[in-house]
């Protein structure tokens, strides 16, 4: 929705400023997630994720249309393809990196579990969901595993906040107004 409505922003404010608004919204959403308590209300998580998605949408469309506007019609397919390739490569790398951060944070928490719980916890991160879904772990075990998820997610969103700051810096390096090539 934000991606499709971003045209109303980049026409009067410019491609860079619209993208900057999206990057700032991404940073606000990452910081908002970090501020959520445990256990947080589901509506707050949903609202935060909607805000994060809106930030991504407001960032991606103005930059795509911006790079399309700086080349003639004969080269728009090339810049669109390069933009899409870069976006998918970044998404893939981001998923791999943040997945590793999440798994590492959870592994650290599982290894640091209190002695009374350690024998009841799964030894591998991949088995945490199974224990939670089976409800065989007991109240203290399930609570610790939920807190472990919370801990892992916070590491991911701290990294996402850092990435949003980097994106803001990169967007600020782009020209305030993209030159428009007309044929």
PDB file of C-alpha atoms in Angstrom:
ATOM      1  CA  UNK A   1       0.000   0.000   0.000  1.00  0.00           C
ATOM      2  CA  UNK A   2       2.777   2.445   0.914  1.00  0.00           C
ATOM      3  CA  UNK A   3       4.669   1.501  -2.227  1.00  0.00           C
ATOM      4  CA  UNK A   4       1.704   2.299  -4.433  1.00  0.00           C
ATOM      5  CA  UNK A   5       0.922   5.532  -2.582  1.00  0.00           C
ATOM      6  CA  UNK A   6       4.548   6.718  -2.582  1.00  0.00           C
ATOM      7  CA  UNK A   7       3.965   8.351  -5.980  1.00  0.00           C
ATOM      8  CA  UNK A   8       1.935  10.983  -4.193  1.00  0.00           C
ATOM      9  CA  UNK A   9       5.048  11.720  -2.126  1.00  0.00           C
ATOM     10  CA  UNK A  10       7.863  11.615  -4.642  1.00  0.00           C
ATOM     11  CA  UNK A  11       6.153  13.870  -7.145  1.00  0.00           C
ATOM     12  CA  UNK A  12       5.913  16.919  -4.830  1.00  0.00           C
ATOM     13  CA  UNK A  13       8.868  16.126  -2.511  1.00  0.00           C
ATOM     14  CA  UNK A  14      11.303  14.364  -4.833  1.00  0.00           C
ATOM     15  CA  UNK A  15      12.595  10.822  -5.068  1.00  0.00           C
ATOM     16  CA  UNK A  16      15.281  11.208  -2.419  1.00  0.00           C
ATOM     17  CA  UNK A  17      13.027  12.800   0.189  1.00  0.00           C
ATOM     18  CA  UNK A  18      10.315  10.180  -0.307  1.00  0.00           C
ATOM     19  CA  UNK A  19      12.927   7.407   0.016  1.00  0.00           C
ATOM     20  CA  UNK A  20      14.369   9.137   3.090  1.00  0.00           C
ATOM     21  CA  UNK A  21      10.902   9.144   4.646  1.00  0.00           C
ATOM     22  CA  UNK A  22      10.699   5.392   4.055  1.00  0.00           C
ATOM     23  CA  UNK A  23      14.135   4.798   5.589  1.00  0.00           C
ATOM     24  CA  UNK A  24      13.203   6.888   8.639  1.00  0.00           C
ATOM     25  CA  UNK A  25       9.980   4.891   8.981  1.00  0.00           C
ATOM     26  CA  UNK A  26      12.041   1.675   8.845  1.00  0.00           C
ATOM     27  CA  UNK A  27      14.289   2.981  11.623  1.00  0.00           C
ATOM     28  CA  UNK A  28      11.277   4.005  13.713  1.00  0.00           C
ATOM     29  CA  UNK A  29       9.719   0.544  13.253  1.00  0.00           C
ATOM     30  CA  UNK A  30      12.951  -1.233  14.246  1.00  0.00           C
ATOM     31  CA  UNK A  31      13.300   1.002  17.312  1.00  0.00           C
ATOM     32  CA  UNK A  32       9.609   0.495  18.085  1.00  0.00           C
ATOM     33  CA  UNK A  33      10.056  -3.271  18.038  1.00  0.00           C
ATOM     34  CA  UNK A  34      13.004  -2.967  20.424  1.00  0.00           C
ATOM     35  CA  UNK A  35      10.791  -0.998  22.812  1.00  0.00           C
ATOM     36  CA  UNK A  36       8.089  -3.685  22.960  1.00  0.00           C
ATOM     37  CA  UNK A  37       7.853  -5.425  26.326  1.00  0.00           C
ATOM     38  CA  UNK A  38       7.801  -9.187  26.901  1.00  0.00           C
ATOM     39  CA  UNK A  39       5.193 -10.418  26.385  1.00  0.00           C
ATOM     40  CA  UNK A  40       4.017  -7.649  24.126  1.00  0.00           C
ATOM     41  CA  UNK A  41       0.482  -7.165  22.884  1.00  0.00           C
ATOM     42  CA  UNK A  42      -0.100  -8.785  19.498  1.00  0.00           C
ATOM     43  CA  UNK A  43      -1.689  -5.616  18.099  1.00  0.00           C
ATOM     44  CA  UNK A  44       1.537  -3.681  18.811  1.00  0.00           C
ATOM     45  CA  UNK A  45       3.644  -6.243  16.936  1.00  0.00           C
ATOM     46  CA  UNK A  46       1.219  -6.151  13.972  1.00  0.00           C
ATOM     47  CA  UNK A  47       1.221  -2.342  13.920  1.00  0.00           C
ATOM     48  CA  UNK A  48       5.020  -2.287  14.099  1.00  0.00           C
ATOM     49  CA  UNK A  49       5.352  -4.751  11.213  1.00  0.00           C
ATOM     50  CA  UNK A  50       2.890  -2.745   9.121  1.00  0.00           C
ATOM     51  CA  UNK A  51       5.008   0.349   9.777  1.00  0.00           C
ATOM     52  CA  UNK A  52       8.163  -1.556   8.778  1.00  0.00           C
ATOM     53  CA  UNK A  53       6.526  -2.736   5.546  1.00  0.00           C
ATOM     54  CA  UNK A  54       5.359   0.799   4.807  1.00  0.00           C
ATOM     55  CA  UNK A  55       8.923   2.019   5.270  1.00  0.00           C
ATOM     56  CA  UNK A  56      10.256  -0.580   2.825  1.00  0.00           C
ATOM     57  CA  UNK A  57       7.536   0.341   0.322  1.00  0.00           C
ATOM     58  CA  UNK A  58       8.211   4.053   0.620  1.00  0.00           C
ATOM     59  CA  UNK A  59      11.923   3.392   0.137  1.00  0.00           C
ATOM     60  CA  UNK A  60      11.849   1.034  -2.833  1.00  0.00           C
ATOM     61  CA  UNK A  61       9.425   2.630  -5.285  1.00  0.00           C
ATOM     62  CA  UNK A  62      10.858   6.179  -5.310  1.00  0.00           C
ATOM     63  CA  UNK A  63      14.360   4.820  -5.829  1.00  0.00           C
ATOM     64  CA  UNK A  64      13.219   2.526  -8.651  1.00  0.00           C
ATOM     65  CA  UNK A  65      11.323   5.280 -10.443  1.00  0.00           C
ATOM     66  CA  UNK A  66      14.191   7.679  -9.718  1.00  0.00           C
ATOM     67  CA  UNK A  67      16.789   5.513 -11.454  1.00  0.00           C
ATOM     68  CA  UNK A  68      14.387   4.884 -14.328  1.00  0.00           C
ATOM     69  CA  UNK A  69      13.996   8.632 -14.822  1.00  0.00           C
ATOM     70  CA  UNK A  70      17.726   9.265 -15.304  1.00  0.00           C
ATOM     71  CA  UNK A  71      17.994   7.104 -18.433  1.00  0.00           C
ATOM     72  CA  UNK A  72      16.212   7.086 -21.757  1.00  0.00           C
ATOM     73  CA  UNK A  73      13.481   4.620 -22.686  1.00  0.00           C
ATOM     74  CA  UNK A  74      15.951   2.334 -24.421  1.00  0.00           C
ATOM     75  CA  UNK A  75      17.815   1.732 -21.125  1.00  0.00           C
ATOM     76  CA  UNK A  76      14.929   1.518 -18.655  1.00  0.00           C
ATOM     77  CA  UNK A  77      14.798  -2.246 -18.812  1.00  0.00           C
ATOM     78  CA  UNK A  78      18.477  -2.415 -17.906  1.00  0.00           C
ATOM     79  CA  UNK A  79      18.207  -0.126 -14.864  1.00  0.00           C
ATOM     80  CA  UNK A  80      14.969  -1.804 -13.761  1.00  0.00           C
ATOM     81  CA  UNK A  81      16.592  -5.218 -14.015  1.00  0.00           C
ATOM     82  CA  UNK A  82      19.700  -4.042 -12.168  1.00  0.00           C
ATOM     83  CA  UNK A  83      17.544  -2.495  -9.460  1.00  0.00           C
ATOM     84  CA  UNK A  84      15.448  -5.661  -9.048  1.00  0.00           C
ATOM     85  CA  UNK A  85      18.538  -7.899  -9.049  1.00  0.00           C
ATOM     86  CA  UNK A  86      20.170  -5.740  -6.391  1.00  0.00           C
ATOM     87  CA  UNK A  87      17.007  -5.734  -4.292  1.00  0.00           C
ATOM     88  CA  UNK A  88      16.666  -9.533  -4.419  1.00  0.00           C
ATOM     89  CA  UNK A  89      20.372 -10.017  -3.710  1.00  0.00           C
ATOM     90  CA  UNK A  90      20.101  -7.680  -0.719  1.00  0.00           C
ATOM     91  CA  UNK A  91      17.000  -9.498   0.549  1.00  0.00           C
ATOM     92  CA  UNK A  92      18.737 -12.855   0.245  1.00  0.00           C
ATOM     93  CA  UNK A  93      21.884 -11.653   2.001  1.00  0.00           C
ATOM     94  CA  UNK A  94      19.810  -9.901   4.669  1.00  0.00           C
ATOM     95  CA  UNK A  95      17.750 -13.034   5.328  1.00  0.00           C
ATOM     96  CA  UNK A  96      20.914 -15.119   5.632  1.00  0.00           C
ATOM     97  CA  UNK A  97      22.707 -12.632   7.887  1.00  0.00           C
ATOM     98  CA  UNK A  98      19.745 -11.908  10.144  1.00  0.00           C
ATOM     99  CA  UNK A  99      18.880 -15.626  10.273  1.00  0.00           C
ATOM    100  CA  UNK A 100      22.418 -16.317  11.476  1.00  0.00           C
ATOM    101  CA  UNK A 101      22.137 -13.514  14.048  1.00  0.00           C
ATOM    102  CA  UNK A 102      18.825 -14.935  15.306  1.00  0.00           C
ATOM    103  CA  UNK A 103      20.132 -18.504  15.516  1.00  0.00           C
ATOM    104  CA  UNK A 104      23.333 -17.394  17.248  1.00  0.00           C
ATOM    105  CA  UNK A 105      21.426 -15.338  19.812  1.00  0.00           C
ATOM    106  CA  UNK A 106      19.081 -18.243  20.517  1.00  0.00           C
ATOM    107  CA  UNK A 107      21.984 -20.704  20.787  1.00  0.00           C
ATOM    108  CA  UNK A 108      23.677 -18.377  23.257  1.00  0.00           C
ATOM    109  CA  UNK A 109      20.519 -18.209  25.360  1.00  0.00           C
ATOM    110  CA  UNK A 110      20.022 -21.972  25.271  1.00  0.00           C
ATOM    111  CA  UNK A 111      23.629 -22.505  26.386  1.00  0.00           C
ATOM    112  CA  UNK A 112      23.222 -19.963  29.206  1.00  0.00           C
ATOM    113  CA  UNK A 113      20.014 -21.521  30.553  1.00  0.00           C
ATOM    114  CA  UNK A 114      19.694 -22.054  34.292  1.00  0.00           C
ATOM    115  CA  UNK A 115      20.881 -25.497  35.399  1.00  0.00           C
ATOM    116  CA  UNK A 116      17.364 -26.501  36.487  1.00  0.00           C
ATOM    117  CA  UNK A 117      16.043 -26.003  32.936  1.00  0.00           C
ATOM    118  CA  UNK A 118      19.044 -27.033  30.858  1.00  0.00           C
ATOM    119  CA  UNK A 119      18.160 -30.749  30.780  1.00  0.00           C
ATOM    120  CA  UNK A 120      14.628 -29.974  29.549  1.00  0.00           C
ATOM    121  CA  UNK A 121      15.589 -27.590  26.760  1.00  0.00           C
ATOM    122  CA  UNK A 122      16.328 -28.646  23.197  1.00  0.00           C
ATOM    123  CA  UNK A 123      20.025 -28.715  22.359  1.00  0.00           C
ATOM    124  CA  UNK A 124      19.519 -27.256  18.887  1.00  0.00           C
ATOM    125  CA  UNK A 125      17.735 -24.103  17.768  1.00  0.00           C
ATOM    126  CA  UNK A 126      15.860 -26.099  15.112  1.00  0.00           C
ATOM    127  CA  UNK A 127      13.994 -28.025  17.805  1.00  0.00           C
ATOM    128  CA  UNK A 128      12.696 -25.037  19.783  1.00  0.00           C
ATOM    129  CA  UNK A 129       9.489 -24.683  17.741  1.00  0.00           C
ATOM    130  CA  UNK A 130       8.704 -28.382  18.159  1.00  0.00           C
ATOM    131  CA  UNK A 131       9.002 -28.148  21.935  1.00  0.00           C
ATOM    132  CA  UNK A 132       6.781 -25.063  22.040  1.00  0.00           C
ATOM    133  CA  UNK A 133       4.142 -26.609  19.786  1.00  0.00           C
ATOM    134  CA  UNK A 134       4.078 -29.909  21.670  1.00  0.00           C
ATOM    135  CA  UNK A 135       3.420 -28.234  25.044  1.00  0.00           C
ATOM    136  CA  UNK A 136       5.451 -31.052  26.646  1.00  0.00           C
ATOM    137  CA  UNK A 137       8.122 -28.730  27.960  1.00  0.00           C
ATOM    138  CA  UNK A 138       6.196 -27.414  30.930  1.00  0.00           C
ATOM    139  CA  UNK A 139       5.521 -23.838  31.976  1.00  0.00           C
ATOM    140  CA  UNK A 140       9.055 -22.826  32.965  1.00  0.00           C
ATOM    141  CA  UNK A 141      10.617 -24.410  29.874  1.00  0.00           C
ATOM    142  CA  UNK A 142       8.088 -22.848  27.500  1.00  0.00           C
ATOM    143  CA  UNK A 143       8.485 -19.457  29.161  1.00  0.00           C
ATOM    144  CA  UNK A 144      12.277 -19.665  28.826  1.00  0.00           C
ATOM    145  CA  UNK A 145      11.996 -20.648  25.157  1.00  0.00           C
ATOM    146  CA  UNK A 146       9.620 -17.761  24.471  1.00  0.00           C
ATOM    147  CA  UNK A 147      12.099 -15.396  26.130  1.00  0.00           C
ATOM    148  CA  UNK A 148      14.825 -16.949  23.997  1.00  0.00           C
ATOM    149  CA  UNK A 149      12.787 -16.063  20.882  1.00  0.00           C
ATOM    150  CA  UNK A 150      12.326 -12.549  22.254  1.00  0.00           C
ATOM    151  CA  UNK A 151      16.093 -12.273  22.811  1.00  0.00           C
ATOM    152  CA  UNK A 152      16.855 -13.507  19.274  1.00  0.00           C
ATOM    153  CA  UNK A 153      14.294 -11.185  17.690  1.00  0.00           C
ATOM    154  CA  UNK A 154      15.746  -8.232  19.582  1.00  0.00           C
ATOM    155  CA  UNK A 155      19.175  -8.970  18.176  1.00  0.00           C
ATOM    156  CA  UNK A 156      17.681  -9.051  14.676  1.00  0.00           C
ATOM    157  CA  UNK A 157      15.872  -5.741  15.149  1.00  0.00           C
ATOM    158  CA  UNK A 158      18.953  -4.102  16.659  1.00  0.00           C
ATOM    159  CA  UNK A 159      20.775  -5.142  13.482  1.00  0.00           C
ATOM    160  CA  UNK A 160      17.862  -3.889  11.416  1.00  0.00           C
ATOM    161  CA  UNK A 161      18.034  -0.510  13.170  1.00  0.00           C
ATOM    162  CA  UNK A 162      21.742  -0.339  12.346  1.00  0.00           C
ATOM    163  CA  UNK A 163      20.979  -1.278   8.729  1.00  0.00           C
ATOM    164  CA  UNK A 164      18.285   1.436   8.593  1.00  0.00           C
ATOM    165  CA  UNK A 165      20.831   4.007   9.785  1.00  0.00           C
ATOM    166  CA  UNK A 166      23.172   2.868   7.002  1.00  0.00           C
ATOM    167  CA  UNK A 167      20.328   3.146   4.468  1.00  0.00           C
ATOM    168  CA  UNK A 168      19.552   6.665   5.696  1.00  0.00           C
ATOM    169  CA  UNK A 169      23.194   7.616   5.196  1.00  0.00           C
ATOM    170  CA  UNK A 170      23.207   6.130   1.687  1.00  0.00           C
ATOM    171  CA  UNK A 171      19.961   7.869   0.741  1.00  0.00           C
ATOM    172  CA  UNK A 172      21.396  11.161   1.974  1.00  0.00           C
ATOM    173  CA  UNK A 173      24.294  10.635  -0.454  1.00  0.00           C
ATOM    174  CA  UNK A 174      21.919  10.433  -3.420  1.00  0.00           C
ATOM    175  CA  UNK A 175      21.176  13.651  -5.299  1.00  0.00           C
ATOM    176  CA  UNK A 176      18.353  15.747  -3.869  1.00  0.00           C
ATOM    177  CA  UNK A 177      16.743  15.806  -7.322  1.00  0.00           C
ATOM    178  CA  UNK A 178      17.302  13.122  -9.940  1.00  0.00           C
ATOM    179  CA  UNK A 179      17.851  14.508 -13.437  1.00  0.00           C
ATOM    180  CA  UNK A 180      15.001  13.483 -15.706  1.00  0.00           C
ATOM    181  CA  UNK A 181      15.849  12.340 -19.226  1.00  0.00           C
ATOM    182  CA  UNK A 182      13.099  12.996 -21.718  1.00  0.00           C
ATOM    183  CA  UNK A 183      13.084  11.514 -25.200  1.00  0.00           C
TER     184      UNK A 183
END
